[in-house]
Amino acid sequence: MENLRILLVDDHEAVRGLLRNLLETEAGWVVCGEAKDGGEAVERSRSLHPDVIVMDAVMPRLNGFEATREIVQNSPEIPVVITTLYEYPEVLRQARDAGALGCVGKSKTTRLLIPAVKSAIDHHPYFPPLA
């Protein structure tokens, strides 16, 4: 997909930078905004109207699951892909329950994040095993 606008959400600036570099290797993909917690993600999703959101699971103020739930409730057309450092099956369940269309373990982001985003923008679930 060309001209894909991505909102990137992670509480670590260095991780956001790495994910931005990875995502923007795809032609036409651009990170249109960043947020450092779930509260900012909710606010920026409303103001930026991204095509997809890549959201960390564990963050201060409002975690990724709570933020995803709120975003999906208010803007169901925006798919969310959750990234997580905690690669347990329970995290997949929490991501699905929150309304995310994908969940990728951070140890596998270089291989799986781009396919997860592509799947999410086509509104297909992407939940590979985390462990």
mmCIF file of C-alpha atoms in Angstrom:
data_model
loop_
_atom_site.group_PDB
_atom_site.id
_atom_site.type_symbol
_atom_site.label_atom_id
_atom_site.label_comp_id
_atom_site.label_asym_id
_atom_site.label_seq_id
_atom_site.Cartn_x
_atom_site.Cartn_y
_atom_site.Cartn_z
ATOM 1 C CA MET A 1 0.000 0.000 0.000
ATOM 2 C CA GLU A 2 1.342 3.401 -0.944
ATOM 3 C CA ASN A 3 0.944 6.532 1.171
ATOM 4 C CA LEU A 4 0.388 4.585 4.380
ATOM 5 C CA ARG A 5 0.320 6.868 7.423
ATOM 6 C CA ILE A 6 1.447 5.183 10.646
ATOM 7 C CA LEU A 7 1.118 6.360 14.238
ATOM 8 C CA LEU A 8 3.965 4.850 16.266
ATOM 9 C CA VAL A 9 3.471 4.421 20.018
ATOM 10 C CA ASP A 10 6.189 3.305 22.446
ATOM 11 C CA ASP A 11 7.440 4.758 25.713
ATOM 12 C CA HIS A 12 11.088 4.388 24.664
ATOM 13 C CA GLU A 13 12.375 6.953 22.190
ATOM 14 C CA ALA A 14 15.130 4.637 20.933
ATOM 15 C CA VAL A 15 12.606 1.883 20.171
ATOM 16 C CA ARG A 16 10.396 4.359 18.320
ATOM 17 C CA GLY A 17 13.414 5.359 16.237
ATOM 18 C CA LEU A 18 14.234 1.765 15.360
ATOM 19 C CA LEU A 19 10.635 0.949 14.486
ATOM 20 C CA ARG A 20 10.356 4.123 12.406
ATOM 21 C CA ASN A 21 13.447 3.137 10.419
ATOM 22 C CA LEU A 22 12.069 -0.361 9.855
ATOM 23 C CA LEU A 23 8.577 0.756 8.828
ATOM 24 C CA GLU A 24 9.800 3.495 6.519
ATOM 25 C CA THR A 25 11.841 0.997 4.477
ATOM 26 C CA GLU A 26 8.522 0.191 2.775
ATOM 27 C CA ALA A 27 7.877 2.442 -0.224
ATOM 28 C CA GLY A 28 5.208 5.018 0.555
ATOM 29 C CA TRP A 29 5.022 4.247 4.274
ATOM 30 C CA VAL A 30 5.559 7.182 6.606
ATOM 31 C CA VAL A 31 5.351 7.601 10.356
ATOM 32 C CA CYS A 32 2.977 10.569 10.574
ATOM 33 C CA GLY A 33 3.270 10.856 14.347
ATOM 34 C CA GLU A 34 4.627 9.375 17.527
ATOM 35 C CA ALA A 35 3.342 9.006 21.066
ATOM 36 C CA LYS A 36 5.102 7.945 24.257
ATOM 37 C CA ASP A 37 2.090 6.529 26.116
ATOM 38 C CA GLY A 38 -1.428 5.289 25.545
ATOM 39 C CA GLY A 39 -3.043 8.607 26.465
ATOM 40 C CA GLU A 40 -1.048 10.409 23.790
ATOM 41 C CA ALA A 41 -1.893 7.611 21.346
ATOM 42 C CA VAL A 42 -5.613 8.174 21.834
ATOM 43 C CA GLU A 43 -5.211 11.945 21.397
ATOM 44 C CA ARG A 44 -2.978 11.647 18.322
ATOM 45 C CA SER A 45 -5.200 9.038 16.686
ATOM 46 C CA ARG A 46 -7.992 11.626 16.779
ATOM 47 C CA SER A 47 -5.920 14.503 15.437
ATOM 48 C CA LEU A 48 -3.715 12.679 12.896
ATOM 49 C CA HIS A 49 -6.190 10.104 11.518
ATOM 50 C CA PRO A 50 -3.482 7.513 10.738
ATOM 51 C CA ASP A 51 -4.121 4.517 8.501
ATOM 52 C CA VAL A 52 -2.680 2.141 11.101
ATOM 53 C CA ILE A 53 -1.260 2.300 14.624
ATOM 54 C CA VAL A 54 1.740 0.319 15.895
ATOM 55 C CA MET A 55 1.366 0.273 19.686
ATOM 56 C CA ASP A 56 3.538 -1.007 22.522
ATOM 57 C CA ALA A 57 1.653 -3.153 25.033
ATOM 58 C CA VAL A 58 3.230 -1.882 28.271
ATOM 59 C CA MET A 59 3.433 1.883 28.784
ATOM 60 C CA PRO A 60 2.745 4.414 31.513
ATOM 61 C CA ARG A 61 -0.443 6.456 31.941
ATOM 62 C CA LEU A 62 -2.588 4.204 29.723
ATOM 63 C CA ASN A 63 -1.246 0.847 28.574
ATOM 64 C CA GLY A 64 -1.431 -0.337 24.971
ATOM 65 C CA PHE A 65 -4.403 -2.625 25.553
ATOM 66 C CA GLU A 66 -6.491 0.119 27.188
ATOM 67 C CA ALA A 67 -5.506 2.644 24.506
ATOM 68 C CA THR A 68 -6.309 0.141 21.746
ATOM 69 C CA ARG A 69 -9.720 -0.532 23.269
ATOM 70 C CA GLU A 70 -10.498 3.197 23.323
ATOM 71 C CA ILE A 71 -9.182 3.828 19.797
ATOM 72 C CA VAL A 72 -11.079 0.877 18.317
ATOM 73 C CA GLN A 73 -14.262 2.010 20.054
ATOM 74 C CA ASN A 74 -13.949 5.595 18.749
ATOM 75 C CA SER A 75 -12.312 4.901 15.360
ATOM 76 C CA PRO A 76 -12.939 1.279 14.349
ATOM 77 C CA GLU A 77 -11.552 1.956 10.864
ATOM 78 C CA ILE A 78 -8.023 2.390 12.279
ATOM 79 C CA PRO A 79 -6.343 -1.002 12.733
ATOM 80 C CA VAL A 80 -3.923 -1.471 15.613
ATOM 81 C CA VAL A 81 -0.905 -3.795 15.768
ATOM 82 C CA ILE A 82 0.507 -4.352 19.241
ATOM 83 C CA THR A 83 4.187 -4.968 19.904
ATOM 84 C CA THR A 84 5.305 -6.598 23.120
ATOM 85 C CA LEU A 85 8.440 -7.403 25.012
ATOM 86 C CA TYR A 86 6.469 -9.964 27.036
ATOM 87 C CA GLU A 87 6.042 -12.841 24.638
ATOM 88 C CA TYR A 88 3.394 -14.941 26.382
ATOM 89 C CA PRO A 89 0.163 -16.427 24.967
ATOM 90 C CA GLU A 90 -1.826 -14.339 27.477
ATOM 91 C CA VAL A 91 -0.604 -11.193 25.700
ATOM 92 C CA LEU A 92 -2.121 -12.420 22.427
ATOM 93 C CA ARG A 93 -5.458 -12.900 24.184
ATOM 94 C CA GLN A 94 -5.286 -9.419 25.707
ATOM 95 C CA ALA A 95 -4.436 -7.904 22.305
ATOM 96 C CA ARG A 96 -7.371 -9.678 20.621
ATOM 97 C CA ASP A 97 -9.734 -8.756 23.454
ATOM 98 C CA ALA A 98 -8.706 -5.099 23.142
ATOM 99 C CA GLY A 99 -9.561 -5.135 19.436
ATOM 100 C CA ALA A 100 -6.067 -5.188 17.935
ATOM 101 C CA LEU A 101 -5.709 -6.852 14.540
ATOM 102 C CA GLY A 102 -2.196 -8.068 15.251
ATOM 103 C CA CYS A 103 0.415 -8.707 17.899
ATOM 104 C CA VAL A 104 4.153 -9.153 17.368
ATOM 105 C CA GLY A 105 6.865 -9.955 19.877
ATOM 106 C CA LYS A 106 9.613 -7.341 19.905
ATOM 107 C CA SER A 107 12.263 -10.027 19.435
ATOM 108 C CA LYS A 108 10.680 -10.750 16.040
ATOM 109 C CA THR A 109 9.818 -7.245 14.840
ATOM 110 C CA THR A 110 12.405 -7.137 12.075
ATOM 111 C CA ARG A 111 10.775 -10.209 10.483
ATOM 112 C CA LEU A 112 7.130 -9.887 11.448
ATOM 113 C CA LEU A 113 6.162 -6.240 11.926
ATOM 114 C CA ILE A 114 5.830 -5.330 8.245
ATOM 115 C CA PRO A 115 3.730 -8.454 7.447
ATOM 116 C CA ALA A 116 1.593 -7.683 10.530
ATOM 117 C CA VAL A 117 0.954 -4.119 9.362
ATOM 118 C CA LYS A 118 0.162 -5.276 5.814
ATOM 119 C CA SER A 119 -2.316 -7.788 7.199
ATOM 120 C CA ALA A 120 -3.902 -5.217 9.522
ATOM 121 C CA ILE A 121 -4.455 -2.661 6.770
ATOM 122 C CA ASP A 122 -6.289 -5.363 4.851
ATOM 123 C CA HIS A 123 -8.308 -5.962 8.062
ATOM 124 C CA HIS A 124 -6.987 -9.513 8.462
ATOM 125 C CA PRO A 125 -5.808 -10.682 11.895
ATOM 126 C CA TYR A 126 -2.116 -11.428 12.383
ATOM 127 C CA PHE A 127 -1.283 -13.265 15.597
ATOM 128 C CA PRO A 128 1.775 -15.513 15.142
ATOM 129 C CA PRO A 129 2.838 -17.470 18.235
ATOM 130 C CA LEU A 130 4.881 -15.276 20.562
ATOM 131 C CA ALA A 131 6.940 -17.980 22.218
#
